[in-house]
XYZ file of C-alpha atoms in Angstrom:
763
model
C 35.200 135.076 56.258
C 35.157 133.475 59.289
C 31.701 133.162 59.211
C 31.700 131.396 56.503
C 30.266 127.823 57.521
C 27.192 129.822 59.155
C 24.106 131.156 57.257
C 22.630 133.822 58.739
C 19.963 132.449 59.745
C 21.482 129.932 62.062
C 21.473 131.897 65.398
C 24.422 131.901 67.756
C 26.690 130.945 64.494
C 29.787 133.115 65.470
C 29.669 130.830 68.766
C 31.020 128.473 66.164
C 34.074 130.350 64.775
C 36.681 131.684 66.584
C 38.864 134.402 65.468
C 42.136 135.180 66.999
C 44.946 137.171 66.667
C 48.533 136.050 68.590
C 51.542 137.311 67.193
C 53.890 134.667 65.774
C 55.477 132.265 68.329
C 58.518 131.108 68.269
C 60.380 129.957 71.314
C 62.382 132.797 72.470
C 59.685 134.988 71.891
C 57.671 132.576 74.122
C 59.239 132.701 76.164
C 59.990 135.916 76.421
C 56.683 136.855 76.896
C 55.783 134.470 79.182
C 57.387 133.814 82.355
C 58.384 130.114 84.175
C 57.768 128.310 87.116
C 61.184 127.810 88.680
C 60.729 123.615 89.031
C 61.206 122.845 92.887
C 62.124 119.540 93.519
C 61.656 118.594 97.270
C 65.171 118.327 99.460
C 65.994 114.957 100.280
C 66.008 116.247 104.107
C 62.398 117.421 103.336
C 61.141 113.448 101.683
C 62.849 111.672 104.450
C 60.864 114.016 107.118
C 57.311 113.600 105.021
C 58.740 109.677 105.099
C 59.067 109.110 108.282
C 56.684 111.519 109.936
C 54.260 110.406 112.398
C 51.074 111.094 113.860
C 48.700 109.409 115.333
C 45.784 109.581 112.199
C 48.673 108.536 109.615
C 49.702 105.649 112.271
C 45.592 104.362 111.731
C 46.396 104.887 108.606
C 49.294 102.556 107.937
C 47.262 100.114 110.486
C 44.475 100.498 108.164
C 46.289 99.008 105.274
C 48.481 96.062 106.677
C 45.239 95.401 108.585
C 42.495 96.134 106.323
C 40.097 94.021 107.991
C 40.181 97.820 110.923
C 38.852 99.358 107.905
C 35.497 97.652 106.891
C 34.616 95.397 109.922
C 33.461 98.931 112.117
C 31.483 98.894 109.211
C 29.817 96.253 109.244
C 25.621 96.536 108.078
C 24.446 93.406 110.435
C 21.104 93.528 109.863
C 22.207 93.932 106.224
C 24.311 92.126 104.849
C 25.232 88.623 107.507
C 22.217 86.388 106.540
C 23.114 85.882 102.817
C 27.029 86.127 104.076
C 25.741 83.139 106.292
C 23.779 81.303 102.952
C 27.258 83.300 100.269
C 29.302 81.663 103.150
C 27.612 77.498 102.894
C 26.790 77.730 99.154
C 30.675 77.614 98.581
C 31.543 75.871 101.598
C 29.822 72.746 99.978
C 31.972 74.035 96.896
C 35.444 74.732 97.925
C 35.219 71.225 99.787
C 35.054 69.371 96.280
C 36.871 71.628 94.329
C 39.101 71.472 97.094
C 38.873 67.876 96.642
C 38.860 67.418 92.676
C 41.809 70.170 92.510
C 43.837 68.408 94.806
C 43.899 65.536 92.036
C 46.008 68.511 89.703
C 48.449 69.233 91.860
C 48.992 64.869 91.748
C 48.702 65.082 96.256
C 46.080 62.861 97.931
C 42.615 64.402 97.907
C 42.666 64.709 101.182
C 45.121 67.382 101.080
C 42.739 69.705 98.738
C 40.349 69.948 101.764
C 43.297 72.341 104.058
C 44.539 73.811 101.024
C 39.905 75.176 100.949
C 40.389 76.678 103.708
C 43.982 76.963 106.182
C 44.162 80.460 102.656
C 41.294 81.342 104.255
C 42.396 82.380 107.793
C 44.953 84.667 107.198
C 43.189 86.748 103.885
C 39.577 87.560 106.167
C 42.650 90.074 108.323
C 45.343 90.782 104.880
C 42.862 90.650 101.763
C 41.415 93.878 100.997
C 38.666 92.186 98.317
C 35.970 91.526 99.695
C 34.723 88.616 97.430
C 36.512 87.053 96.345
C 36.678 83.245 97.282
C 39.506 81.702 98.540
C 41.924 78.634 98.068
C 42.937 76.178 95.035
C 42.435 77.391 91.297
C 43.473 74.800 87.937
C 45.774 76.805 86.127
C 47.606 76.959 89.346
C 47.197 73.753 91.763
C 48.124 72.537 88.124
C 51.962 74.656 87.452
C 51.940 73.440 91.196
C 51.367 69.485 89.913
C 54.015 70.148 87.833
C 56.300 70.707 89.462
C 55.443 68.115 91.753
C 55.569 65.256 89.112
C 59.267 66.728 87.647
C 60.507 65.984 91.419
C 58.797 62.945 92.837
C 57.704 60.752 89.893
C 56.540 57.792 90.506
C 59.861 55.793 88.584
C 62.348 57.494 92.059
C 59.934 54.693 94.008
C 59.159 51.466 91.977
C 60.353 48.299 94.761
C 61.392 44.922 94.330
C 58.783 41.712 95.133
C 54.779 41.548 94.967
C 53.980 42.644 99.157
C 53.615 46.242 98.210
C 49.914 48.522 97.592
C 49.383 50.112 94.483
C 49.551 48.822 91.241
C 50.493 50.444 87.700
C 48.733 48.639 85.201
C 52.510 47.493 83.682
C 52.801 45.098 86.633
C 56.051 46.762 88.071
C 55.027 48.301 91.878
C 54.961 51.019 93.585
C 55.159 52.207 96.894
C 53.350 55.003 97.207
C 52.970 55.426 101.071
C 56.772 56.918 100.435
C 56.018 58.171 97.000
C 52.665 60.351 97.922
C 54.040 61.870 101.543
C 57.728 63.034 99.269
C 54.842 65.063 96.987
C 52.903 66.556 99.578
C 56.196 68.059 100.953
C 57.662 69.391 98.114
C 53.825 70.508 97.661
C 54.001 72.626 100.744
C 57.358 73.320 100.350
C 56.835 75.315 97.233
C 53.465 76.845 98.337
C 55.929 77.465 101.393
C 58.475 80.009 98.870
C 55.569 81.018 97.161
C 54.714 82.749 99.948
C 57.940 84.276 100.679
C 58.633 85.542 97.087
C 54.722 86.943 97.226
C 55.795 88.621 100.314
C 58.669 90.280 99.408
C 57.756 91.380 95.857
C 54.700 93.151 98.054
C 56.933 95.025 100.042
C 58.982 95.916 97.391
C 56.323 97.544 96.389
C 55.833 95.662 93.381
C 51.572 95.620 92.653
C 52.596 97.097 88.835
C 54.384 93.942 87.933
C 50.227 93.379 86.827
C 49.441 95.214 84.181
C 52.245 93.741 81.410
C 49.868 90.700 82.184
C 46.863 92.369 79.557
C 43.765 91.288 78.933
C 44.485 89.688 75.931
C 47.596 88.326 77.364
C 45.298 86.431 80.235
C 42.965 85.287 78.142
C 44.890 83.213 75.812
C 47.112 82.267 79.073
C 43.418 80.869 80.969
C 42.322 78.833 77.640
C 45.561 76.745 77.685
C 45.896 76.258 81.203
C 42.207 74.879 80.425
C 43.098 72.449 78.117
C 45.553 70.929 79.737
C 43.364 71.254 83.138
C 41.949 69.048 79.728
C 43.484 66.914 79.902
C 45.600 66.116 83.078
C 41.595 65.157 84.220
C 40.802 63.237 80.852
C 43.319 60.274 82.205
C 41.697 60.024 85.608
C 37.788 60.169 84.116
C 38.849 57.728 81.604
C 41.385 55.983 84.670
C 43.866 55.280 82.297
C 47.592 55.811 84.110
C 50.186 57.128 81.514
C 53.659 58.202 81.929
C 53.937 61.855 84.258
C 55.428 63.665 81.480
C 56.939 67.529 81.555
C 58.462 70.439 79.756
C 58.400 71.690 76.519
C 55.230 69.585 74.414
C 54.355 67.312 78.106
C 50.707 67.749 77.406
C 51.177 66.453 73.891
C 52.517 63.401 74.746
C 50.429 62.827 77.800
C 47.118 63.270 74.981
C 48.081 60.936 72.810
C 49.879 58.749 75.421
C 46.115 58.669 77.700
C 44.196 57.740 73.545
C 46.934 54.919 72.973
C 46.545 52.911 75.955
C 42.214 53.816 75.727
C 41.706 50.513 75.169
C 42.677 50.165 79.268
C 39.301 51.940 80.427
C 37.223 51.916 83.048
C 34.087 51.966 81.953
C 32.497 52.340 85.439
C 34.626 55.484 85.687
C 34.177 56.744 82.690
C 30.275 55.867 82.596
C 30.251 58.375 86.586
C 32.728 60.457 85.005
C 30.799 61.548 81.291
C 27.107 61.863 83.339
C 28.449 64.157 85.828
C 30.082 66.458 82.776
C 27.031 66.433 81.060
C 24.009 66.695 84.336
C 26.844 69.369 85.438
C 26.936 71.707 82.265
C 23.291 71.492 81.346
C 22.038 72.800 85.890
C 25.101 74.865 85.317
C 23.066 76.691 82.304
C 19.880 76.884 83.535
C 21.183 78.210 86.359
C 22.536 80.849 84.439
C 19.716 81.212 82.427
C 17.536 81.380 85.080
C 19.519 83.652 87.521
C 16.745 86.145 87.741
C 14.124 83.767 88.430
C 16.321 80.863 90.978
C 16.804 82.801 93.734
C 19.867 81.136 95.341
C 21.897 78.804 92.262
C 21.482 75.423 92.057
C 24.586 73.828 94.390
C 24.940 70.671 91.564
C 28.157 69.817 92.018
C 27.897 69.350 95.396
C 23.975 67.648 94.497
C 25.722 65.179 91.861
C 29.450 63.935 94.653
C 26.633 63.265 97.922
C 24.502 60.985 94.926
C 27.223 59.605 93.089
C 29.042 58.905 96.743
C 25.522 56.812 97.166
C 26.242 55.148 94.627
C 29.430 53.795 95.192
C 29.559 52.457 98.425
C 25.418 50.884 96.908
C 27.026 49.284 94.018
C 30.667 49.023 96.041
C 31.874 49.104 92.559
C 35.816 49.234 93.716
C 34.881 45.373 94.208
C 32.808 45.028 91.247
C 34.406 46.488 89.276
C 37.667 48.137 90.286
C 36.856 51.525 89.933
C 39.641 53.937 91.648
C 38.288 55.507 94.449
C 38.933 58.308 96.354
C 39.928 55.568 99.448
C 41.548 57.346 102.173
C 40.845 60.887 103.477
C 42.295 61.799 106.253
C 40.299 62.551 109.266
C 41.452 65.787 111.292
C 44.415 67.699 111.272
C 48.121 67.267 110.607
C 50.503 68.610 112.761
C 52.733 71.944 111.224
C 55.500 71.260 109.483
C 58.533 72.983 108.504
C 59.050 72.981 104.727
C 62.914 71.516 103.281
C 64.982 74.811 102.596
C 67.468 72.616 100.620
C 64.269 71.689 97.630
C 64.097 75.451 97.738
C 67.210 75.729 94.680
C 65.392 73.502 92.812
C 61.720 74.819 92.673
C 62.886 78.994 92.757
C 61.953 79.321 88.838
C 59.062 77.616 89.139
C 58.025 79.157 92.095
C 58.825 82.762 90.784
C 55.877 82.570 87.934
C 52.665 80.739 89.714
C 53.472 83.646 92.263
C 53.147 85.634 89.559
C 50.155 84.286 88.155
C 48.171 83.370 91.085
C 48.645 87.258 91.754
C 47.372 87.882 88.486
C 44.643 85.802 88.545
C 43.163 86.806 92.463
C 43.948 90.766 91.388
C 41.892 90.672 87.811
C 39.312 87.873 90.009
C 39.026 91.265 92.282
C 39.227 94.397 90.117
C 35.738 93.076 88.712
C 33.620 92.545 91.715
C 35.776 95.528 92.761
C 34.437 98.021 89.833
C 31.016 96.293 89.924
C 30.408 97.520 93.389
C 33.077 100.387 93.185
C 35.808 99.883 96.269
C 39.972 99.773 95.362
C 41.941 96.574 95.723
C 45.000 98.170 96.820
C 47.798 95.317 94.688
C 50.456 95.162 96.797
C 48.293 94.580 99.620
C 47.257 92.113 97.318
C 50.676 90.375 97.119
C 51.683 90.416 100.828
C 48.142 89.025 101.846
C 48.462 85.805 99.484
C 52.055 85.348 100.464
C 51.287 85.105 103.846
C 48.145 83.303 103.492
C 50.177 80.767 101.603
C 53.227 80.535 103.834
C 50.524 79.893 106.197
C 48.999 76.965 105.108
C 52.437 75.737 103.115
C 52.937 74.803 106.569
C 50.095 72.852 106.858
C 50.984 70.777 103.799
C 48.973 72.893 101.530
C 49.099 74.141 97.686
C 49.522 77.109 96.311
C 45.946 79.518 96.794
C 44.478 81.930 94.753
C 40.667 82.516 93.957
C 38.785 80.401 91.499
C 36.564 82.375 89.430
C 33.632 80.005 88.576
C 34.114 79.608 93.136
C 33.304 83.527 93.584
C 30.987 83.134 91.005
C 29.075 81.696 93.946
C 30.286 83.490 96.806
C 29.254 86.647 95.115
C 25.673 85.260 93.036
C 24.363 84.095 97.047
C 24.418 87.398 97.965
C 28.282 87.222 99.589
C 28.410 90.596 100.420
C 32.238 90.446 102.163
C 34.818 88.189 102.972
C 32.554 86.763 106.544
C 31.300 84.404 103.895
C 34.806 83.419 103.104
C 35.251 82.670 106.935
C 31.733 80.603 107.086
C 33.026 79.019 104.221
C 36.457 77.730 105.752
C 33.315 76.754 108.089
C 32.043 74.664 105.854
C 35.467 73.325 104.929
C 35.860 72.535 108.375
C 33.192 70.184 108.527
C 34.158 68.017 105.941
C 37.723 67.728 107.516
C 36.995 66.837 110.976
C 33.159 64.807 110.115
C 32.370 64.180 106.692
C 35.778 62.991 105.249
C 34.463 59.107 105.918
C 31.086 59.906 104.216
C 33.443 60.632 100.856
C 36.009 58.134 100.765
C 33.482 55.419 98.133
C 33.416 59.004 95.940
C 35.119 58.112 92.092
C 37.513 59.983 91.606
C 36.432 60.492 87.992
C 33.352 62.184 89.608
C 35.323 65.051 91.491
C 37.762 64.710 87.370
C 34.913 65.914 86.191
C 33.493 68.226 88.147
C 36.164 70.995 87.409
C 35.900 70.172 83.320
C 32.659 70.532 84.037
C 34.476 74.172 85.913
C 36.168 74.399 82.668
C 33.703 76.455 80.465
C 33.488 79.500 80.990
C 37.469 79.648 80.325
C 36.931 77.872 77.029
C 34.049 80.771 76.291
C 36.883 82.590 75.804
C 37.833 81.465 72.658
C 35.337 82.877 71.466
C 37.111 86.605 72.381
C 39.293 85.786 69.137
C 37.687 86.576 66.027
C 35.913 90.024 68.028
C 39.488 91.043 69.014
C 40.583 90.927 65.465
C 38.123 93.092 64.268
C 38.871 95.928 67.489
C 43.192 95.581 67.458
C 44.675 92.661 65.025
C 47.566 92.948 67.969
C 45.404 92.249 70.603
C 44.120 88.977 69.207
C 48.035 88.218 68.335
C 49.145 88.196 71.631
C 45.920 86.056 72.242
C 46.792 83.396 70.311
C 50.817 83.574 70.493
C 50.297 83.554 74.341
C 47.430 79.909 74.607
C 49.706 78.001 71.871
C 53.040 78.843 73.518
C 51.455 78.181 76.965
C 50.004 74.472 74.920
C 53.696 74.008 72.955
C 56.050 74.707 76.500
C 54.239 74.640 79.203
C 52.494 77.126 81.599
C 54.838 78.492 83.336
C 57.405 78.992 80.080
C 54.542 80.281 77.801
C 53.181 82.764 79.705
C 57.034 84.291 80.084
C 57.457 83.547 75.693
C 53.204 85.382 76.146
C 54.568 88.640 77.943
C 57.771 88.430 75.437
C 56.002 88.597 72.670
C 53.636 91.319 74.217
C 56.521 93.932 74.738
C 58.086 93.164 70.958
C 54.433 94.204 69.445
C 55.325 97.587 71.320
C 58.480 98.039 70.300
C 58.258 97.287 67.319
C 54.781 99.608 67.009
C 56.807 102.136 68.411
C 59.637 101.417 65.849
C 57.565 101.252 63.375
C 55.368 104.575 64.063
C 53.108 106.355 61.355
C 54.707 108.984 59.468
C 53.697 111.363 56.822
C 53.221 114.366 54.804
C 50.761 117.249 56.194
C 49.590 120.092 54.466
C 47.221 123.226 55.080
C 43.115 123.210 54.930
C 43.209 126.624 53.481
C 41.583 129.032 55.029
C 42.713 127.513 58.734
C 45.719 126.609 60.655
C 44.745 123.018 60.762
C 47.531 120.446 59.082
C 46.331 117.028 57.908
C 47.884 114.461 56.253
C 47.833 114.979 51.899
C 47.107 111.802 51.208
C 44.412 111.261 53.363
C 41.875 114.834 52.076
C 42.089 116.095 48.815
C 41.695 120.207 49.810
C 44.365 120.050 51.640
C 47.688 121.693 50.113
C 50.910 121.964 50.955
C 52.641 125.311 50.845
C 55.040 126.262 48.363
C 58.644 125.412 48.653
C 57.772 124.242 52.238
C 57.373 120.278 53.461
C 56.383 119.185 56.670
C 56.329 116.574 57.911
C 55.099 114.271 60.757
C 56.536 111.384 62.427
C 54.102 109.679 65.591
C 57.364 108.191 67.632
C 59.746 108.283 70.637
C 62.815 108.802 68.499
C 65.548 106.420 70.398
C 67.837 104.743 68.463
C 65.740 101.410 67.493
C 63.518 104.465 65.196
C 66.361 106.398 63.763
C 66.941 104.479 60.547
C 63.382 104.736 59.711
C 63.678 109.369 60.622
C 65.645 109.323 57.985
C 63.742 107.200 55.577
C 60.540 109.053 55.869
C 62.035 112.403 55.884
C 64.297 110.458 51.814
C 60.373 109.397 50.885
C 58.635 113.085 52.311
C 60.745 115.560 50.608
C 62.130 112.708 47.836
C 65.768 113.232 47.762
C 69.162 112.562 49.573
C 70.086 115.645 51.256
C 73.749 114.280 51.110
C 73.863 113.264 47.688
C 72.518 116.119 45.690
C 75.786 118.266 47.929
C 78.015 115.454 46.383
C 76.522 115.730 43.525
C 76.465 119.945 43.786
C 79.989 119.806 45.172
C 80.995 117.623 42.117
C 79.390 120.034 39.368
C 81.379 123.176 40.883
C 84.166 121.335 40.031
C 83.795 120.786 36.556
C 82.908 124.687 36.299
C 85.984 126.164 38.431
C 88.249 123.619 35.552
C 85.766 124.950 32.775
C 86.518 128.363 34.129
C 89.898 128.070 34.143
C 90.019 126.429 31.183
C 88.334 130.272 29.382
C 85.510 127.587 28.510
C 83.547 129.446 31.186
C 82.080 132.575 32.591
C 81.878 133.636 36.136
C 79.135 136.540 35.614
C 76.755 138.229 38.264
C 74.240 136.738 36.625
C 75.242 133.385 36.459
C 77.371 131.340 34.405
C 77.945 132.303 30.495
C 79.606 129.539 28.757
C 81.717 131.466 26.058
C 79.940 131.484 22.231
C 81.749 128.589 20.042
C 83.146 126.104 22.810
C 79.666 124.457 23.334
C 79.521 121.588 22.893
C 83.273 120.678 24.805
C 81.600 122.137 28.316
C 79.322 119.448 28.726
C 81.833 116.592 30.136
C 80.307 113.676 30.668
C 79.324 112.169 34.521
C 82.032 109.238 34.307
C 84.071 110.317 37.666
C 83.719 107.982 40.221
C 81.811 109.906 43.038
C 84.110 109.628 46.106
C 83.894 112.236 49.206
C 87.679 113.233 49.422
C 88.406 114.509 45.729
C 85.307 116.720 45.883
C 87.312 119.845 47.724
C 86.651 123.681 46.031
C 89.683 124.819 45.326
C 90.161 127.473 47.761
C 90.631 130.574 44.767
C 87.927 132.535 45.718
C 85.431 133.366 42.741
C 82.271 134.875 42.576
C 80.050 132.220 41.582
C 76.395 132.144 41.189
C 75.124 128.984 40.157
C 70.689 128.440 39.352
C 71.035 124.426 40.987
C 67.030 124.175 39.551
C 68.365 125.661 35.572
C 70.130 124.312 32.794
C 73.806 123.862 34.242
C 76.783 123.389 31.398
C 78.356 120.908 32.748
C 77.092 116.974 32.493
C 76.283 115.398 35.984
C 73.107 114.495 37.113
C 71.997 116.915 40.560
C 68.439 115.765 42.066
C 66.180 118.656 41.876
C 65.602 120.212 45.041
C 62.028 122.238 45.414
C 61.834 123.012 48.209
C 63.342 125.699 50.129
C 62.098 124.611 53.401
C 61.087 121.378 56.186
C 59.255 121.510 59.344
C 59.181 118.994 61.662
C 55.706 118.121 63.719
C 57.768 116.714 66.705
C 53.802 116.667 68.406
C 53.775 113.147 68.838
C 57.347 112.795 69.986
C 57.199 112.269 73.558
C 61.341 111.761 74.259
C 64.434 112.141 72.172
C 67.360 109.656 73.489
C 70.846 110.978 72.646
C 71.872 109.006 69.480
C 68.455 110.506 68.043
C 69.809 114.234 69.462
C 73.155 113.999 67.925
C 70.917 112.954 64.327
C 69.016 115.477 63.909
C 72.173 118.403 64.649
C 73.308 116.015 61.304
C 70.033 115.835 59.720
C 69.780 119.945 60.168
C 73.257 120.181 58.928
C 72.499 117.857 55.909
C 69.758 120.304 55.223
C 70.746 123.434 55.252
C 74.482 123.153 53.218
C 71.955 122.706 50.859
C 70.243 125.520 51.139
C 67.277 123.916 52.747
C 66.096 125.532 56.338
C 64.628 123.164 58.466
C 62.911 124.467 61.528
C 60.809 122.068 64.658
C 56.899 122.597 65.247
C 54.931 121.034 68.136
C 57.197 120.066 70.560
C 56.631 119.006 74.400
C 57.923 121.493 76.530
C 59.916 118.918 78.191
C 62.311 118.197 74.406
C 63.673 121.517 74.836
C 65.329 121.029 78.525
C 66.249 117.540 76.929
C 68.261 119.020 73.527
C 69.254 121.288 76.790
C 71.157 118.794 78.207
C 72.389 117.128 75.318
C 75.151 120.251 73.935
C 72.352 120.974 71.059
C 71.894 124.736 70.963
C 75.377 126.257 69.501
C 76.291 128.666 67.344
C 74.565 127.703 63.287
C 71.359 125.859 65.740
C 69.716 128.390 67.919
C 66.580 128.082 69.642
C 64.782 130.966 67.348
C 64.019 127.785 64.501
C 61.263 125.726 67.179
C 57.880 126.875 66.978
C 54.459 126.418 69.396
C 52.770 125.073 66.028
C 53.001 124.149 62.943
C 51.490 127.363 61.341
C 53.338 129.477 62.972
C 56.330 128.224 61.368
C 54.500 127.766 58.030
C 53.665 131.999 58.617
C 57.276 132.568 59.900
C 58.684 130.673 56.447
C 56.694 133.047 54.333
C 56.953 136.286 55.824
C 61.388 135.468 55.527
C 60.502 134.738 51.594
C 58.686 138.094 50.882
C 61.231 139.950 53.085
C 64.238 137.976 50.887
C 62.476 138.922 47.740
C 62.383 141.889 48.479
C 66.279 142.611 48.447
C 68.203 143.523 46.008
C 69.528 140.139 44.649
C 72.709 141.746 42.570
C 73.794 141.953 46.401
C 73.556 137.861 46.751
C 77.453 137.089 46.457
C 78.826 133.378 48.384
C 82.604 133.185 48.846
C 83.155 129.778 47.105
C 86.232 128.098 49.324
C 86.487 125.079 51.120
C 85.407 125.828 53.917
C 81.459 127.522 53.393
C 79.381 126.045 50.778
C 79.911 127.563 47.118
C 76.405 127.997 45.554
C 74.111 130.774 45.877
C 70.081 130.349 44.769
C 69.814 133.445 42.259
C 67.139 135.669 41.957
C 65.060 133.213 39.528
C 63.674 130.523 41.706
C 62.158 133.229 43.824
C 60.234 134.194 40.893
């Protein structure tokens, strides 16, 4: 029979079948034959010894994990890598200079401070970071989050001056003390950076690197796309050179957009033209770089070229005087001395710094992971937290804003051949030259050109929108997380939007566990395989047996789901059946007392002539207190599936056994354990035995700890597989059929359940 599938002509047909002969295993039977290994958890002393052990090798390992440079620098291949690192460093340095200037606009601080932010963080990351490819420095999303804190704590309204001898006008006629405003904003940004750094170091020391696992790809995708939209809106007003109020909080992005378009009449044409030209040229050349990246040895540094040209034009045509264009104006030359952060501001920015710390880390690690996978090395999540934390603390002292990595800049560093962080240090050198020498030359540059460079770099983030239809086809829940996070981040702002997306993502997991898949299972004939009855045509349910598979951990939230799936699988409610049967018995008892019915060993016989009176109507209220059966012992046999002489509508119970397949149940909580015990009792008293199959070993120890087993619920109702349970039940039924039915008598009292299935149900 076993070779049914293999034809004689087929070679090795017997190898595609297997024949197993083994005992039917219940849990106690299996444990008897197979000895378990006793678990040996290490003692506290052993743990302490392991943690405090010190050898030369271990000390070196710890030093390496805190200073990853000790790992890679000694193995640096000068001949192979140095040239490509230098080329990469030069290209990245030019891009970093520009992006530093441009992203400073997002933070609402003077442009020059962006150069510091593109320089200082690289110095510390070089020693502490584990990623070899990321280019550390400002990133639009994080810069924008810092900017929203800066604008909410130092809005223009706080710096209005009376009188007309001030510099800088706001278009509406009121005058703003720009110097003190900018100084305050720089202080806020650097203080925030310092606080973010402290939080990141704490997270790293506490080993909270795992937190980034909760930021799933769809969540990060939706979040960064929303951020790209926010960046676009904030840069739009700089391209148009339109001044608006600084909104922050819920819907701020929409208000900014509306006001920008309300004031579009005040657009500066020179700035608009320069901006649009920049966007167009950058996008076209980036597309060429992408298309022909195999033919062009290094990508064309278009941003740098455009900036140089734009600065030249602006200087030659004196756009500021002639067209009132918004230019960079003053870039500080050289460095500012380090300043301590203003600790008194910490309390106002702690909530925002929390989300910035995590977002900055998550972006850096997710970009780092992409390149780590590509080049086959590993990133240490906790060490990255410490590296970025110390970088931010260090750069916070030098008036910088929060550093992470920018996707576009990292792509430049990698595609131009960067092999290690040596490229990063060289790019910092280029930024250093800009700070010390070239700053003055960039002063005529229009801000709108910088804003346009930012917008041109957003293309990659906006392209993520095209992932949504693919996500929807693959997994609707993930697509919903993406869309929800994106919309929430646009409406609520980035920090709250991220939190909302995170909670929504966790909620989907909870809901999936709360409403898991379940179904009645049956046997594929001639095998020990069990499949869903709904899904396969040839599946047969064993006679008198129902099998329910519930695919989820069982805990307080989904226990009701388990109960309702039980009801629909077996087709009746065990409690209702019990109550109706008690009611019928009480009526039969009454009739026996009156002499209208006679109880015999073969069942109940109604006396001839008074048959019709015996059918009493089912009008009494169902009241459990009322259902106590008299304790006078009467030997009665009732076949509940046959016609009864009383009119009580009792649901039929077509089964004698119920198997719960717990193969997909990973844990049970205390509520679940109690409920399952109740379920067993409810079915036992209507004479349906409950068995458990395919359970995992840890469930048994969990049930033991929860005092689940007692005299009525024993371990022998647990079977290793569903097939074991089915065969055991079949054997039991065969055995009970061979017994003499005359001995099947039940004593009826209020304590034991008053009924017996007569032999006719089995025959």
